[in-house]
Amino acid sequence: MNTEQGQFTVEIIYALPHQQKLIKINIEPGTSCIDAVKQSDMQRYFPEIDLETVKLGIFSRSVKHSEVLKPGQRVEIYRPLIADPKDVRRKRAEKAKDEGRVNKITGAKL
């Protein structure tokens, strides 16, 4: 796992609906999440990633760009949401009411 004294391995991952890329890199202690993403050169594969505004996470937990990495962690690069989840649920509920699949007063399923 260690290639030199003090270095350790972390993973950087980015996923699209039909494609994903995982890159393992060796970093120095004290390396931040965004610095690790830059070292991975993930933008070479996905040029749409904007390093200034991108949301990052470690094992599904949102983190700041400046958070320092620990050995064995995986930095996840998140894509922006296409639609607001609240709007999607609201439209689905309205459609169900219009189609008669729910009680129009209580909203319960029939």
XYZ file of C-alpha atoms in Angstrom:
110
model
C 0.000 0.000 0.000
C 2.778 2.477 0.812
C 5.156 3.353 -2.000
C 7.352 5.734 -0.026
C 7.788 6.647 3.601
C 4.616 8.416 4.785
C 2.592 8.124 1.605
C -0.711 6.251 1.536
C -3.327 5.241 -1.027
C -6.764 6.792 -1.530
C -9.371 6.284 -4.237
C -11.060 8.961 -6.344
C -14.354 7.985 -8.010
C -16.754 9.641 -10.436
C -19.823 7.990 -11.921
C -22.283 8.714 -14.692
C -25.442 6.644 -15.283
C -23.633 4.285 -17.678
C -19.959 4.856 -16.910
C -17.721 5.166 -13.880
C -14.046 5.715 -13.232
C -12.072 4.820 -10.102
C -8.494 6.012 -9.774
C -6.131 4.989 -6.960
C -3.417 7.475 -6.098
C -0.654 7.758 -3.520
C -0.677 10.990 -1.546
C 1.306 12.635 1.219
C -0.181 13.049 4.709
C -2.047 16.358 4.972
C -3.408 16.255 1.411
C -6.880 17.799 1.067
C -9.764 16.230 -0.839
C -9.629 18.725 -3.698
C -5.851 18.350 -4.015
C -6.284 14.576 -4.311
C -8.930 15.052 -7.022
C -6.535 17.328 -8.903
C -3.698 14.776 -8.564
C -5.943 12.009 -9.911
C -6.394 13.964 -13.167
C -10.054 12.869 -13.292
C -10.828 15.877 -15.498
C -8.890 14.223 -18.304
C -11.671 11.598 -18.501
C -14.581 13.898 -17.569
C -13.855 17.482 -18.679
C -17.288 18.639 -17.437
C -16.078 18.478 -13.803
C -15.669 22.037 -12.480
C -13.115 21.828 -9.666
C -14.170 25.203 -8.244
C -17.813 24.250 -7.585
C -17.828 20.452 -7.507
C -19.392 18.728 -4.469
C -17.225 16.060 -2.817
C -17.903 13.274 -0.358
C -16.149 10.492 1.524
C -18.167 7.275 1.683
C -21.484 9.141 1.043
C -20.736 11.889 3.595
C -20.482 15.383 2.140
C -17.125 17.051 2.865
C -15.435 20.403 2.321
C -12.708 20.707 -0.311
C -10.184 21.418 2.442
C -10.856 18.261 4.485
C -7.642 16.273 5.025
C -7.655 12.671 3.832
C -6.786 9.587 5.869
C -5.420 6.268 4.579
C -7.919 4.082 2.735
C -10.547 6.758 2.164
C -12.482 7.166 -1.084
C -13.262 10.643 -2.410
C -16.524 10.718 -4.362
C -17.090 13.445 -6.939
C -20.805 14.271 -7.090
C -22.730 15.365 -10.165
C -25.273 18.197 -9.916
C -28.912 17.163 -9.541
C -30.884 17.186 -12.779
C -34.244 17.772 -11.038
C -35.331 18.833 -7.578
C -36.503 15.673 -5.743
C -39.382 17.576 -4.097
C -40.718 18.710 -7.488
C -40.479 15.180 -8.879
C -42.489 13.738 -5.948
C -45.076 16.518 -6.202
C -45.592 15.905 -9.942
C -45.870 12.147 -9.373
C -48.539 12.689 -6.682
C -50.509 15.060 -8.922
C -50.392 12.544 -11.750
C -51.669 9.787 -9.444
C -54.580 12.013 -8.359
C -55.448 12.843 -11.970
C -55.397 9.160 -12.905
C -57.646 8.249 -9.953
C -55.021 6.090 -8.218
C -55.341 8.006 -4.934
C -58.095 9.509 -2.820
C -58.304 13.160 -3.869
C -59.080 14.326 -0.331
C -56.677 12.305 1.839
C -54.028 11.370 -0.718
C -54.159 7.716 0.390
C -53.822 4.931 -2.169
C -57.053 3.347 -3.342
